[in-house]
Short mmCIF file of N, CA and C in Angstrom, two decimals:
data_model
loop_
_atom_site.label_atom_id
_atom_site.label_comp_id
_atom_site.label_asym_id
_atom_site.label_seq_id
_atom_site.Cartn_x
_atom_site.Cartn_y
_atom_site.Cartn_z
N GLN A 1 0.84 -1.19 0.00
CA GLN A 1 0.00 0.00 0.00
C GLN A 1 0.88 1.24 0.00
N VAL A 2 0.44 2.25 -0.75
CA VAL A 2 1.16 3.51 -0.79
C VAL A 2 0.94 4.26 0.51
N GLN A 3 2.01 4.78 1.07
CA GLN A 3 1.93 5.51 2.32
C GLN A 3 2.97 6.62 2.35
N LEU A 4 2.57 7.81 2.76
CA LEU A 4 3.47 8.94 2.97
C LEU A 4 3.35 9.36 4.43
N VAL A 5 4.48 9.44 5.12
CA VAL A 5 4.49 9.74 6.54
C VAL A 5 5.39 10.94 6.80
N GLU A 6 4.79 12.02 7.34
CA GLU A 6 5.54 13.23 7.68
C GLU A 6 6.04 13.17 9.11
N SER A 7 7.11 13.91 9.37
CA SER A 7 7.62 14.07 10.72
C SER A 7 8.38 15.39 10.80
N GLY A 8 8.62 15.85 12.02
CA GLY A 8 9.43 17.04 12.23
C GLY A 8 8.67 18.29 12.64
N GLY A 9 7.34 18.22 12.66
CA GLY A 9 6.57 19.37 13.08
C GLY A 9 6.70 19.62 14.57
N GLY A 10 6.25 20.79 15.00
CA GLY A 10 6.32 21.12 16.41
C GLY A 10 6.09 22.59 16.66
N LEU A 11 6.40 23.01 17.88
CA LEU A 11 6.24 24.39 18.31
C LEU A 11 7.61 25.07 18.37
N VAL A 12 7.74 26.19 17.67
CA VAL A 12 8.99 26.95 17.66
C VAL A 12 8.69 28.43 17.83
N GLN A 13 9.69 29.18 18.25
CA GLN A 13 9.56 30.62 18.38
C GLN A 13 9.83 31.30 17.04
N ALA A 14 9.23 32.47 16.85
CA ALA A 14 9.49 33.25 15.64
C ALA A 14 10.99 33.45 15.46
N GLY A 15 11.45 33.30 14.22
CA GLY A 15 12.86 33.40 13.92
C GLY A 15 13.60 32.09 13.99
N GLY A 16 12.95 31.07 14.50
CA GLY A 16 13.57 29.76 14.63
C GLY A 16 13.51 28.95 13.36
N SER A 17 14.02 27.72 13.44
CA SER A 17 14.09 26.83 12.28
C SER A 17 13.49 25.47 12.61
N LEU A 18 13.06 24.79 11.56
CA LEU A 18 12.48 23.47 11.69
C LEU A 18 12.70 22.73 10.38
N ARG A 19 12.91 21.42 10.45
CA ARG A 19 13.04 20.62 9.23
C ARG A 19 11.98 19.52 9.22
N LEU A 20 11.16 19.53 8.19
CA LEU A 20 10.15 18.50 8.00
C LEU A 20 10.69 17.41 7.08
N SER A 21 10.28 16.18 7.34
CA SER A 21 10.65 15.04 6.51
C SER A 21 9.40 14.27 6.12
N CYS A 22 9.42 13.67 4.94
CA CYS A 22 8.31 12.83 4.49
C CYS A 22 8.88 11.64 3.75
N THR A 23 8.67 10.46 4.30
CA THR A 23 9.14 9.23 3.69
C THR A 23 7.96 8.49 3.07
N ALA A 24 8.12 8.09 1.81
CA ALA A 24 7.07 7.40 1.07
C ALA A 24 7.43 5.94 0.85
N SER A 25 6.41 5.11 0.70
CA SER A 25 6.62 3.70 0.43
C SER A 25 5.48 3.19 -0.45
N GLY A 26 5.74 2.11 -1.19
CA GLY A 26 4.71 1.47 -1.98
C GLY A 26 4.69 1.78 -3.46
N SER A 27 5.63 2.60 -3.96
CA SER A 27 5.71 2.94 -5.37
C SER A 27 7.11 3.43 -5.71
N THR A 28 7.33 3.72 -7.00
CA THR A 28 8.62 4.22 -7.46
C THR A 28 8.57 5.74 -7.43
N PHE A 29 8.82 6.31 -6.26
CA PHE A 29 8.61 7.74 -6.05
C PHE A 29 9.69 8.61 -6.66
N SER A 30 10.77 8.02 -7.14
CA SER A 30 11.81 8.81 -7.81
C SER A 30 11.30 9.49 -9.07
N ILE A 31 10.22 8.99 -9.67
CA ILE A 31 9.66 9.57 -10.89
C ILE A 31 8.52 10.54 -10.61
N TYR A 32 8.17 10.71 -9.36
CA TYR A 32 7.08 11.61 -8.97
C TYR A 32 7.61 13.01 -8.67
N VAL A 33 6.77 14.01 -8.96
CA VAL A 33 7.00 15.33 -8.39
C VAL A 33 6.64 15.24 -6.91
N ARG A 34 7.47 15.77 -6.07
CA ARG A 34 7.22 15.81 -4.63
C ARG A 34 7.00 17.24 -4.17
N GLY A 35 6.18 17.41 -3.15
CA GLY A 35 5.90 18.76 -2.71
C GLY A 35 5.40 18.85 -1.29
N TRP A 36 5.37 20.08 -0.81
CA TRP A 36 4.82 20.40 0.50
C TRP A 36 3.72 21.44 0.33
N TYR A 37 2.61 21.22 1.01
CA TYR A 37 1.49 22.13 1.04
C TYR A 37 1.14 22.42 2.48
N ARG A 38 0.40 23.49 2.72
CA ARG A 38 -0.01 23.79 4.08
C ARG A 38 -1.44 24.32 4.09
N GLN A 39 -2.08 24.17 5.24
CA GLN A 39 -3.48 24.56 5.36
C GLN A 39 -3.78 25.01 6.79
N THR A 40 -4.54 26.10 6.90
CA THR A 40 -5.05 26.58 8.17
C THR A 40 -6.57 26.55 8.11
N PRO A 41 -7.25 26.51 9.27
CA PRO A 41 -8.72 26.46 9.26
C PRO A 41 -9.33 27.62 8.47
N GLY A 42 -10.28 27.31 7.60
CA GLY A 42 -10.96 28.33 6.82
C GLY A 42 -10.25 28.74 5.55
N LYS A 43 -9.10 28.16 5.28
CA LYS A 43 -8.36 28.51 4.07
C LYS A 43 -8.15 27.28 3.18
N GLN A 44 -7.95 27.55 1.88
CA GLN A 44 -7.62 26.49 0.94
C GLN A 44 -6.21 25.98 1.21
N ARG A 45 -5.99 24.73 0.92
CA ARG A 45 -4.65 24.20 1.00
C ARG A 45 -3.79 24.89 -0.06
N GLU A 46 -2.63 25.39 0.33
CA GLU A 46 -1.80 26.15 -0.58
C GLU A 46 -0.44 25.49 -0.78
N LEU A 47 0.09 25.70 -1.97
CA LEU A 47 1.42 25.21 -2.32
C LEU A 47 2.48 25.94 -1.51
N VAL A 48 3.42 25.20 -0.96
CA VAL A 48 4.58 25.79 -0.31
C VAL A 48 5.80 25.64 -1.21
N ALA A 49 6.07 24.41 -1.65
CA ALA A 49 7.22 24.15 -2.50
C ALA A 49 7.05 22.82 -3.21
N THR A 50 7.63 22.70 -4.41
CA THR A 50 7.66 21.44 -5.14
C THR A 50 9.06 21.19 -5.67
N ILE A 51 9.34 19.93 -5.93
CA ILE A 51 10.62 19.54 -6.54
C ILE A 51 10.35 18.41 -7.51
N THR A 52 10.84 18.55 -8.75
CA THR A 52 10.62 17.56 -9.79
C THR A 52 11.62 16.43 -9.67
N ALA A 53 11.40 15.39 -10.49
CA ALA A 53 12.33 14.27 -10.52
C ALA A 53 13.73 14.72 -10.94
N GLY A 54 13.79 15.78 -11.75
CA GLY A 54 15.06 16.31 -12.20
C GLY A 54 15.69 17.32 -11.25
N GLY A 55 15.00 17.63 -10.16
CA GLY A 55 15.55 18.52 -9.16
C GLY A 55 15.16 19.98 -9.29
N SER A 56 14.28 20.32 -10.24
CA SER A 56 13.82 21.69 -10.36
C SER A 56 12.86 22.02 -9.23
N THR A 57 13.02 23.20 -8.64
CA THR A 57 12.21 23.59 -7.49
C THR A 57 11.33 24.79 -7.80
N ASN A 58 10.25 24.88 -7.05
CA ASN A 58 9.33 26.00 -7.15
C ASN A 58 8.82 26.32 -5.76
N TYR A 59 8.75 27.62 -5.43
CA TYR A 59 8.35 28.05 -4.10
C TYR A 59 7.26 29.09 -4.16
N ALA A 60 6.40 29.07 -3.15
CA ALA A 60 5.47 30.18 -2.97
C ALA A 60 6.27 31.43 -2.65
N ASP A 61 5.78 32.58 -3.14
CA ASP A 61 6.49 33.83 -2.90
C ASP A 61 6.70 34.10 -1.41
N SER A 62 5.76 33.68 -0.59
CA SER A 62 5.82 33.96 0.84
C SER A 62 6.95 33.23 1.56
N VAL A 63 7.51 32.19 0.94
CA VAL A 63 8.56 31.42 1.61
C VAL A 63 9.90 31.47 0.89
N LYS A 64 9.96 32.12 -0.26
CA LYS A 64 11.22 32.21 -1.00
C LYS A 64 12.30 32.87 -0.15
N GLY A 65 13.47 32.26 -0.16
CA GLY A 65 14.58 32.78 0.62
C GLY A 65 14.62 32.28 2.05
N ARG A 66 13.54 31.66 2.51
CA ARG A 66 13.47 31.15 3.88
C ARG A 66 13.37 29.62 3.93
N PHE A 67 12.65 29.04 2.99
CA PHE A 67 12.43 27.59 2.96
C PHE A 67 13.23 26.96 1.82
N THR A 68 13.66 25.72 2.02
CA THR A 68 14.36 24.97 0.99
C THR A 68 13.81 23.55 0.93
N ILE A 69 13.38 23.14 -0.26
CA ILE A 69 12.91 21.77 -0.46
C ILE A 69 14.03 20.95 -1.09
N SER A 70 14.15 19.70 -0.68
CA SER A 70 15.14 18.80 -1.23
C SER A 70 14.60 17.38 -1.18
N ARG A 71 15.26 16.47 -1.90
CA ARG A 71 14.81 15.08 -1.89
C ARG A 71 15.98 14.13 -1.91
N ASP A 72 15.77 12.96 -1.35
CA ASP A 72 16.74 11.88 -1.34
C ASP A 72 16.00 10.66 -1.89
N ASN A 73 16.20 10.38 -3.18
CA ASN A 73 15.45 9.29 -3.82
C ASN A 73 15.83 7.92 -3.28
N ALA A 74 17.05 7.76 -2.80
CA ALA A 74 17.47 6.49 -2.23
C ALA A 74 16.66 6.16 -0.98
N LYS A 75 16.18 7.21 -0.29
CA LYS A 75 15.38 7.03 0.91
C LYS A 75 13.90 7.29 0.68
N ASN A 76 13.52 7.61 -0.57
CA ASN A 76 12.14 7.98 -0.90
C ASN A 76 11.63 9.10 0.01
N THR A 77 12.50 10.03 0.30
CA THR A 77 12.20 11.07 1.28
C THR A 77 12.35 12.46 0.68
N VAL A 78 11.41 13.34 1.03
CA VAL A 78 11.48 14.74 0.67
C VAL A 78 11.55 15.54 1.97
N TYR A 79 12.32 16.64 1.94
CA TYR A 79 12.53 17.46 3.12
C TYR A 79 12.08 18.89 2.86
N LEU A 80 11.75 19.58 3.93
CA LEU A 80 11.49 21.00 3.87
C LEU A 80 12.23 21.66 5.03
N GLN A 81 13.31 22.36 4.71
CA GLN A 81 14.05 23.12 5.71
C GLN A 81 13.41 24.50 5.82
N MET A 82 12.94 24.85 7.00
CA MET A 82 12.24 26.10 7.23
C MET A 82 13.06 26.95 8.18
N ASN A 83 13.51 28.10 7.70
CA ASN A 83 14.29 29.04 8.49
C ASN A 83 13.54 30.35 8.64
N SER A 84 13.96 31.15 9.60
CA SER A 84 13.35 32.46 9.85
C SER A 84 11.83 32.36 9.92
N LEU A 85 11.35 31.42 10.68
CA LEU A 85 9.91 31.16 10.75
C LEU A 85 9.15 32.33 11.33
N LYS A 86 7.95 32.54 10.79
CA LYS A 86 7.06 33.61 11.19
C LYS A 86 5.76 33.03 11.71
N PRO A 87 5.03 33.75 12.57
CA PRO A 87 3.74 33.26 13.04
C PRO A 87 2.79 32.89 11.91
N GLU A 88 2.84 33.59 10.79
CA GLU A 88 1.96 33.29 9.67
C GLU A 88 2.31 31.98 8.96
N ASP A 89 3.43 31.37 9.32
CA ASP A 89 3.78 30.05 8.80
C ASP A 89 3.04 28.94 9.54
N THR A 90 2.37 29.28 10.63
CA THR A 90 1.63 28.29 11.41
C THR A 90 0.56 27.63 10.54
N ALA A 91 0.59 26.30 10.48
CA ALA A 91 -0.34 25.55 9.64
C ALA A 91 -0.08 24.07 9.82
N VAL A 92 -0.98 23.26 9.27
CA VAL A 92 -0.71 21.85 9.10
C VAL A 92 -0.02 21.69 7.75
N TYR A 93 1.13 21.06 7.76
CA TYR A 93 1.91 20.86 6.54
C TYR A 93 1.72 19.44 6.02
N TYR A 94 1.41 19.34 4.73
CA TYR A 94 1.12 18.06 4.09
C TYR A 94 2.15 17.73 3.02
N CYS A 95 2.59 16.51 3.01
CA CYS A 95 3.49 15.99 1.99
C CYS A 95 2.68 15.46 0.81
N ASN A 96 3.18 15.68 -0.40
CA ASN A 96 2.49 15.26 -1.62
C ASN A 96 3.44 14.55 -2.57
N ALA A 97 2.90 13.58 -3.29
CA ALA A 97 3.60 12.93 -4.40
C ALA A 97 2.66 12.90 -5.59
N HIS A 98 3.11 13.40 -6.74
CA HIS A 98 2.26 13.55 -7.92
C HIS A 98 2.89 12.86 -9.12
N ARG A 99 2.12 11.97 -9.76
CA ARG A 99 2.54 11.26 -10.97
C ARG A 99 1.93 11.97 -12.16
N ILE A 100 2.73 12.73 -12.89
CA ILE A 100 2.23 13.58 -13.97
C ILE A 100 1.47 12.84 -15.06
N PRO A 101 1.99 11.72 -15.63
CA PRO A 101 1.29 11.08 -16.75
C PRO A 101 -0.12 10.61 -16.42
N THR A 102 -0.39 10.28 -15.17
CA THR A 102 -1.70 9.78 -14.78
C THR A 102 -2.49 10.77 -13.93
N GLY A 103 -1.87 11.83 -13.49
CA GLY A 103 -2.52 12.78 -12.61
C GLY A 103 -2.79 12.23 -11.22
N LEU A 104 -2.06 11.20 -10.85
CA LEU A 104 -2.25 10.53 -9.57
C LEU A 104 -1.57 11.30 -8.44
N ASP A 105 -2.29 11.49 -7.35
CA ASP A 105 -1.78 12.19 -6.17
C ASP A 105 -1.86 11.32 -4.93
N TYR A 106 -0.83 11.40 -4.11
CA TYR A 106 -0.83 10.79 -2.80
C TYR A 106 -0.50 11.86 -1.78
N TRP A 107 -1.09 11.73 -0.58
CA TRP A 107 -0.91 12.72 0.47
C TRP A 107 -0.56 12.07 1.79
N GLY A 108 0.25 12.76 2.56
CA GLY A 108 0.51 12.35 3.92
C GLY A 108 -0.60 12.80 4.84
N GLN A 109 -0.49 12.44 6.11
CA GLN A 109 -1.54 12.75 7.08
C GLN A 109 -1.42 14.17 7.64
N GLY A 110 -0.30 14.81 7.42
CA GLY A 110 -0.09 16.16 7.89
C GLY A 110 0.67 16.21 9.20
N THR A 111 1.44 17.28 9.38
CA THR A 111 2.15 17.52 10.62
C THR A 111 1.99 18.99 11.01
N GLN A 112 1.69 19.24 12.27
CA GLN A 112 1.40 20.59 12.75
C GLN A 112 2.69 21.37 12.99
N VAL A 113 2.74 22.57 12.43
CA VAL A 113 3.82 23.52 12.70
C VAL A 113 3.20 24.75 13.33
N THR A 114 3.65 25.10 14.52
CA THR A 114 3.15 26.27 15.22
C THR A 114 4.31 27.19 15.55
N VAL A 115 4.21 28.45 15.13
CA VAL A 115 5.25 29.44 15.36
C VAL A 115 4.70 30.50 16.30
N SER A 116 5.30 30.62 17.46
CA SER A 116 4.84 31.58 18.46
C SER A 116 5.53 32.92 18.28
N SER A 117 4.84 34.00 18.65
CA SER A 117 5.38 35.34 18.53
C SER A 117 6.19 35.72 19.75
#
């Protein structure tokens, strides 16, 4: 069975750093686009960052220069390094894997990130 499991969330002070990890199993995830999304109550789930199989990255304007997405295909793992965290970064962060030719998406269960002022 396909499964994506996030870890690394928690409570941090503004200006602090946190690294999220997401390990996938059950498919050949090296060919998938991997990404991180976040959601707060009452808002749509929004893109934070994506990374293609070839290593090309894309970031939301709100996190450029502060967050870095990376992947380790040998471990089927995608990471999100979050620096200079702000209270507005508080959200549930979700890991995603997307298979372009079929439009297939897989999602993790989410991990809570809370940034205190």
